[in-house]
Tab-separated table of C-alpha atoms in Angstrom:
chain	number	residue	atom	x	y	z
A	19	MET	CA	-353.312	-66.482	-44.131
A	20	GLU	CA	-355.556	-64.811	-46.659
A	21	LEU	CA	-358.015	-67.428	-47.960
A	22	ALA	CA	-359.714	-65.649	-50.853
A	23	GLY	CA	-358.594	-67.112	-54.150
A	24	LYS	CA	-356.844	-70.049	-52.470
A	25	TYR	CA	-357.427	-73.763	-53.113
A	26	GLY	CA	-358.565	-76.190	-50.436
A	27	LEU	CA	-359.390	-79.860	-49.928
A	28	VAL	CA	-362.130	-80.525	-47.364
A	29	LEU	CA	-362.915	-84.113	-46.458
A	30	GLY	CA	-366.347	-85.163	-45.226
A	31	ALA	CA	-368.276	-82.248	-46.726
A	32	SER	CA	-371.238	-84.444	-47.600
A	33	ARG	CA	-372.216	-84.480	-43.909
A	34	GLY	CA	-372.817	-82.026	-41.068
A	35	ILE	CA	-369.423	-80.884	-39.775
A	36	GLY	CA	-367.579	-81.132	-43.075
A	37	ARG	CA	-370.439	-79.340	-44.822
A	38	ALA	CA	-370.321	-76.458	-42.350
A	39	ILE	CA	-366.544	-76.175	-42.801
A	40	ALA	CA	-366.825	-76.188	-46.598
A	41	ARG	CA	-369.594	-73.576	-46.457
A	42	LYS	CA	-367.449	-71.335	-44.264
A	43	LEU	CA	-364.378	-71.603	-46.510
A	44	ALA	CA	-366.370	-71.100	-49.699
A	45	ALA	CA	-367.788	-67.912	-48.166
A	46	GLU	CA	-364.192	-66.768	-47.653
A	47	GLY	CA	-363.636	-67.060	-51.407
A	48	MET	CA	-361.841	-70.400	-51.566
A	49	GLN	CA	-362.120	-72.872	-54.439
A	50	LEU	CA	-362.678	-76.310	-52.939
A	51	CYS	CA	-362.262	-79.975	-53.760
A	52	LEU	CA	-364.931	-81.953	-51.898
A	53	PRO	CA	-364.509	-85.729	-52.190
A	54	TRP	CA	-367.285	-88.103	-51.197
A	55	PHE	CA	-367.751	-91.844	-50.939
A	56	ASP	CA	-371.153	-92.809	-49.542
A	57	TRP	CA	-374.332	-91.165	-48.148
A	58	PRO	CA	-375.884	-90.526	-51.614
A	59	ALA	CA	-378.762	-88.371	-50.340
A	60	SER	CA	-376.326	-86.052	-48.565
A	61	VAL	CA	-374.106	-85.971	-51.646
A	62	GLN	CA	-377.004	-84.657	-53.744
A	63	GLU	CA	-377.473	-81.813	-51.284
A	64	MET	CA	-373.747	-81.055	-51.380
A	65	GLU	CA	-373.703	-81.033	-55.188
A	66	ALA	CA	-376.583	-78.573	-55.259
A	67	GLU	CA	-374.944	-76.236	-52.752
A	68	PHE	CA	-371.378	-76.319	-54.059
A	69	HIS	CA	-371.939	-76.003	-57.785
A	70	GLY	CA	-368.721	-74.744	-59.395
A	71	HIS	CA	-366.429	-76.505	-56.930
A	72	LEU	CA	-364.647	-79.793	-57.657
A	73	LEU	CA	-366.698	-82.729	-56.357
A	74	LEU	CA	-365.554	-86.290	-56.931
A	75	GLN	CA	-366.089	-89.782	-55.564
A	76	ALA	CA	-363.120	-91.424	-53.856
A	77	ASP	CA	-362.562	-94.109	-51.236
A	78	LEU	CA	-359.879	-92.343	-49.223
A	79	ARG	CA	-358.829	-95.600	-47.562
A	80	ASP	CA	-357.424	-96.648	-50.949
A	81	ALA	CA	-353.966	-95.227	-51.724
A	82	GLU	CA	-354.507	-95.353	-55.483
A	83	LYS	CA	-357.840	-93.533	-55.233
A	84	VAL	CA	-356.167	-90.865	-53.093
A	85	ARG	CA	-353.361	-90.505	-55.649
A	86	LEU	CA	-355.878	-90.014	-58.455
A	87	MET	CA	-357.781	-87.438	-56.406
A	88	VAL	CA	-354.631	-85.410	-55.793
A	89	LYS	CA	-353.701	-85.647	-59.472
A	90	ARG	CA	-357.111	-84.231	-60.330
A	91	ILE	CA	-356.517	-81.377	-57.871
A	92	HIS	CA	-353.158	-80.722	-59.496
A	93	ASP	CA	-354.628	-80.750	-62.995
A	94	GLU	CA	-357.574	-78.464	-62.188
A	95	PHE	CA	-356.210	-76.236	-59.421
A	96	ALA	CA	-352.448	-76.407	-60.081
A	97	GLY	CA	-351.921	-75.957	-56.356
A	98	LEU	CA	-353.226	-76.545	-52.844
A	99	HIS	CA	-353.155	-74.248	-49.825
A	100	VAL	CA	-355.505	-75.875	-47.302
A	101	LEU	CA	-356.247	-79.443	-46.222
A	102	VAL	CA	-359.038	-80.082	-43.712
A	103	ASN	CA	-358.503	-83.715	-42.739
A	104	ASN	CA	-362.040	-84.415	-41.567
A	105	ILE	CA	-362.502	-88.141	-42.114
A	106	GLU	CA	-363.500	-90.736	-39.558
A	107	ARG	CA	-365.620	-93.791	-38.920
A	108	GLY	CA	-366.487	-94.825	-35.398
A	109	GLY	CA	-368.916	-97.449	-34.226
A	110	MET	CA	-370.882	-96.308	-31.182
A	111	PRO	CA	-371.187	-99.050	-28.544
A	112	VAL	CA	-374.822	-98.092	-27.981
A	113	VAL	CA	-375.434	-98.846	-31.680
A	114	HIS	CA	-372.993	-101.608	-32.565
A	115	GLY	CA	-372.387	-103.384	-29.288
A	116	ALA	CA	-369.165	-105.353	-28.723
A	117	TYR	CA	-366.556	-106.089	-31.377
A	118	HIS	CA	-366.909	-109.844	-30.960
A	119	ARG	CA	-370.421	-109.802	-32.445
A	120	PRO	CA	-370.304	-111.369	-35.932
A	121	ILE	CA	-371.773	-108.239	-37.526
A	122	ASN	CA	-368.789	-106.255	-36.190
A	123	CYS	CA	-366.026	-108.518	-37.517
A	124	GLU	CA	-364.628	-105.683	-39.676
A	125	GLN	CA	-365.571	-102.762	-37.450
A	126	TRP	CA	-362.242	-102.303	-35.611
A	127	GLN	CA	-360.238	-102.215	-38.837
A	128	LEU	CA	-362.771	-99.892	-40.461
A	129	GLU	CA	-362.349	-97.424	-37.604
A	130	MET	CA	-358.554	-97.557	-37.843
A	131	ASP	CA	-358.441	-97.379	-41.644
A	132	THR	CA	-360.837	-94.439	-41.878
A	133	THR	CA	-360.096	-92.376	-38.776
A	134	LEU	CA	-356.297	-92.683	-38.821
A	135	HIS	CA	-354.807	-94.319	-41.908
A	136	ALA	CA	-356.905	-92.380	-44.428
A	137	LYS	CA	-355.741	-89.110	-42.855
A	138	TRP	CA	-352.133	-90.250	-43.339
A	139	LEU	CA	-352.743	-91.306	-46.950
A	140	VAL	CA	-354.321	-87.969	-47.840
A	141	PHE	CA	-351.636	-85.857	-46.166
A	142	GLU	CA	-348.789	-87.826	-47.751
A	143	ALA	CA	-350.327	-87.458	-51.193
A	144	CYS	CA	-351.061	-83.738	-50.724
A	145	LEU	CA	-347.704	-82.810	-49.196
A	146	PRO	CA	-345.900	-82.020	-52.489
A	147	LEU	CA	-348.686	-79.629	-53.510
A	148	LEU	CA	-348.784	-78.009	-50.069
A	149	GLN	CA	-345.012	-77.542	-50.160
A	150	GLN	CA	-345.279	-75.604	-53.399
A	151	ALA	CA	-347.454	-72.963	-51.767
A	152	GLU	CA	-345.891	-69.892	-50.172
A	153	GLN	CA	-348.166	-70.519	-47.181
A	154	ALA	CA	-350.297	-73.571	-46.449
A	155	ALA	CA	-352.239	-74.984	-43.523
A	156	VAL	CA	-353.606	-78.353	-42.436
A	157	VAL	CA	-356.299	-79.014	-39.837
A	158	ASN	CA	-356.729	-82.549	-38.522
A	159	VAL	CA	-360.126	-83.218	-36.970
A	160	SER	CA	-360.099	-85.695	-34.086
A	161	SER	CA	-362.186	-86.613	-31.028
A	162	ILE	CA	-361.867	-86.413	-27.246
A	163	ALA	CA	-362.266	-90.200	-27.418
A	164	ALA	CA	-358.463	-90.042	-27.611
A	165	ILE	CA	-358.514	-88.880	-23.969
A	166	THR	CA	-361.578	-90.541	-22.488
A	167	GLY	CA	-361.325	-93.916	-24.196
A	168	ARG	CA	-364.432	-95.917	-23.346
A	169	SER	CA	-364.682	-94.503	-19.814
A	170	GLY	CA	-367.378	-92.480	-18.104
A	171	PRO	CA	-370.680	-91.535	-19.716
A	172	ALA	CA	-369.025	-91.161	-23.147
A	173	GLY	CA	-368.271	-94.888	-23.096
A	174	LEU	CA	-371.687	-95.427	-24.671
A	175	LEU	CA	-370.607	-93.363	-27.698
A	176	PHE	CA	-366.871	-94.015	-28.128
A	177	SER	CA	-365.634	-97.465	-29.135
A	178	ASP	CA	-362.158	-98.768	-28.268
A	179	GLY	CA	-360.887	-98.783	-31.845
A	180	TYR	CA	-362.151	-95.275	-32.481
A	181	ALA	CA	-360.464	-94.039	-29.297
A	182	VAL	CA	-357.157	-95.678	-30.212
A	183	ALA	CA	-357.267	-94.263	-33.747
A	184	ASN	CA	-357.931	-90.749	-32.464
A	185	ARG	CA	-355.045	-90.950	-30.023
A	186	GLY	CA	-352.819	-91.627	-33.021
A	187	VAL	CA	-354.003	-88.473	-34.786
A	188	SER	CA	-352.162	-86.216	-32.328
A	189	SER	CA	-348.913	-88.017	-33.082
A	190	LEU	CA	-349.439	-87.337	-36.778
A	191	THR	CA	-350.261	-83.684	-36.057
A	192	GLU	CA	-346.969	-83.159	-34.240
A	193	ASN	CA	-344.885	-85.028	-36.818
A	194	TRP	CA	-346.476	-83.206	-39.736
A	195	ALA	CA	-345.952	-79.832	-38.048
A	196	ARG	CA	-342.240	-80.621	-37.868
A	197	LEU	CA	-342.220	-81.848	-41.448
A	198	GLY	CA	-344.133	-78.897	-42.865
A	199	ALA	CA	-342.381	-76.057	-41.075
A	200	PRO	CA	-341.912	-73.235	-41.740
A	201	THR	CA	-344.352	-72.881	-44.659
A	202	ILE	CA	-347.025	-75.436	-43.709
A	203	ARG	CA	-348.830	-75.060	-40.382
A	204	VAL	CA	-350.464	-78.225	-39.044
A	205	ASN	CA	-352.927	-78.105	-36.155
A	206	GLU	CA	-355.682	-80.301	-34.734
A	207	ILE	CA	-359.209	-79.727	-33.474
A	208	MET	CA	-360.287	-82.326	-30.918
A	209	LEU	CA	-364.066	-82.451	-30.814
A	210	GLY	CA	-366.388	-83.313	-27.980
A	211	LEU	CA	-370.094	-83.991	-28.405
A	212	ILE	CA	-371.089	-82.167	-31.577
A	213	ASP	CA	-374.503	-82.244	-33.235
A	214	THR	CA	-374.381	-84.730	-36.156
A	215	ARG	CA	-371.274	-86.342	-34.580
A	216	HIS	CA	-371.818	-87.975	-31.166
A	217	GLY	CA	-374.446	-85.394	-30.265
A	218	THR	CA	-378.009	-84.673	-31.259
A	219	GLY	CA	-378.943	-85.669	-34.776
A	220	THR	CA	-377.157	-89.018	-34.563
A	221	ARG	CA	-378.615	-92.481	-34.249
A	222	GLY	CA	-376.497	-93.164	-31.174
A	223	TRP	CA	-377.736	-90.099	-29.298
A	224	ASN	CA	-381.329	-91.016	-30.062
A	225	LEU	CA	-380.786	-94.524	-28.664
A	226	LEU	CA	-379.653	-93.155	-25.305
A	227	SER	CA	-382.165	-92.864	-22.503
A	228	GLU	CA	-383.080	-89.407	-21.233
A	229	LYS	CA	-381.015	-90.149	-18.136
A	230	GLU	CA	-377.956	-91.089	-20.203
A	231	GLN	CA	-378.297	-87.964	-22.336
A	232	ALA	CA	-378.590	-85.857	-19.190
A	233	GLN	CA	-375.437	-87.458	-17.738
A	234	LEU	CA	-373.469	-86.513	-20.842
A	235	LEU	CA	-374.695	-82.924	-20.732
A	236	GLU	CA	-374.087	-82.699	-16.991
A	237	HIS	CA	-370.523	-83.884	-17.607
A	238	THR	CA	-370.052	-80.976	-20.063
A	239	LEU	CA	-369.248	-77.687	-18.322
A	240	LEU	CA	-371.320	-75.681	-20.820
A	241	LYS	CA	-374.258	-78.116	-20.381
A	242	ARG	CA	-374.937	-78.539	-24.097
A	243	THR	CA	-373.625	-80.129	-27.260
A	244	GLY	CA	-371.692	-78.146	-29.851
A	245	THR	CA	-372.762	-77.274	-33.386
A	246	PRO	CA	-371.106	-77.875	-36.758
A	247	GLU	CA	-371.011	-74.114	-37.240
A	248	GLU	CA	-368.928	-73.718	-34.083
A	249	VAL	CA	-366.492	-76.292	-35.447
A	250	ALA	CA	-366.320	-74.412	-38.744
A	251	ASN	CA	-365.531	-71.176	-36.882
A	252	ALA	CA	-362.673	-72.898	-35.072
A	253	VAL	CA	-361.300	-74.284	-38.338
A	254	LEU	CA	-361.445	-70.823	-39.872
A	255	PHE	CA	-359.515	-69.430	-36.908
A	256	LEU	CA	-356.754	-72.019	-37.313
A	257	LEU	CA	-356.485	-71.465	-41.059
A	258	ARG	CA	-356.837	-67.698	-41.288
A	259	ASP	CA	-355.876	-66.163	-37.965
A	260	ALA	CA	-353.603	-68.490	-35.962
A	261	GLU	CA	-350.477	-67.766	-37.964
A	262	PHE	CA	-348.116	-68.458	-35.044
A	263	MET	CA	-349.739	-71.771	-34.128
A	264	THR	CA	-348.532	-75.133	-35.382
A	265	GLY	CA	-348.399	-78.612	-33.891
A	266	ALA	CA	-351.135	-77.638	-31.425
A	267	VAL	CA	-354.359	-79.324	-30.363
A	268	LEU	CA	-357.405	-77.092	-29.893
A	269	ARG	CA	-359.977	-78.904	-27.762
A	270	LEU	CA	-363.534	-77.966	-28.698
A	271	ASP	CA	-365.565	-79.965	-26.200
A	272	GLY	CA	-367.556	-77.490	-24.120
A	273	GLY	CA	-365.462	-78.531	-21.122
A	274	PHE	CA	-366.353	-82.243	-21.255
A	275	ILE	CA	-362.856	-83.377	-20.284
A	276	LEU	CA	-362.850	-81.040	-17.270
A	277	GLY	CA	-366.381	-81.916	-16.225
A	278	SER	CA	-365.434	-85.003	-14.248
A	279	GLU	CA	-363.802	-82.988	-11.454
A	280	ASP	CA	-365.376	-80.379	-9.189
A	281	LEU	CA	-363.433	-77.745	-7.293
A	282	PRO	CA	-363.634	-78.261	-3.507
A	283	ALA	CA	-364.427	-75.381	-1.216
A	284	MET	CA	-361.331	-73.461	-0.191
A	285	PRO	CA	-360.197	-74.629	3.300
A	286	ASP	CA	-359.830	-72.050	6.047
A	287	GLY	CA	-356.185	-72.920	6.526
A	288	VAL	CA	-354.309	-73.284	9.797
A	289	LEU	CA	-351.906	-70.303	9.790
């Protein structure tokens, strides 16, 4: 799909991964809506970089706020071709501890409302605009927490609620691909340890011991964390180039899921 001159909605552009995605799509010539809710210092940076695009404040967990955002997109863009559903909130066990702590009394619901329900609210509200386009594409951004849960070395970074919410994202991806076909392609990028999200540059990563960090990297076949720019490249591929792909999950984890199993030496055989 040609992106120049098209309209897109990118969630989470006030922070690392979303910012890299927005930067990549703007460079392709897209006009973007970039909603934000918190992180005021990051928002100021985003406003300075994306002057001329539509920036607005919206709590995307609130159905009415989502409706008003989409109305604004309709009024100013009169259409929508791309939705990058990059919204999440996950408490890291190494930071937050267990759910039963009084300070975490709302944490489970926050993870579900932000990581899963907000994605659903935004897609449902955007669907009529996406359906009006000759071609449209949606990318859901999820996490390998959907596969690992709170097991292995990643259990220090992935909470139970966050893992459950991310497992639900793949169900939405498949259902929306059916619903949107043939004009709307819907795919998913499942992220591993990415800088600014579960990798370096996060409070959780910095709280890990050197040994715990090494275990996570050792568990990753490529022996490093990923970058927001690598995520943005993958999003661009799904939007612009993967025109025969829909309902698929692209795992961008450096081989973390495969890293728990080694290949044994080939036996000599008995024949």
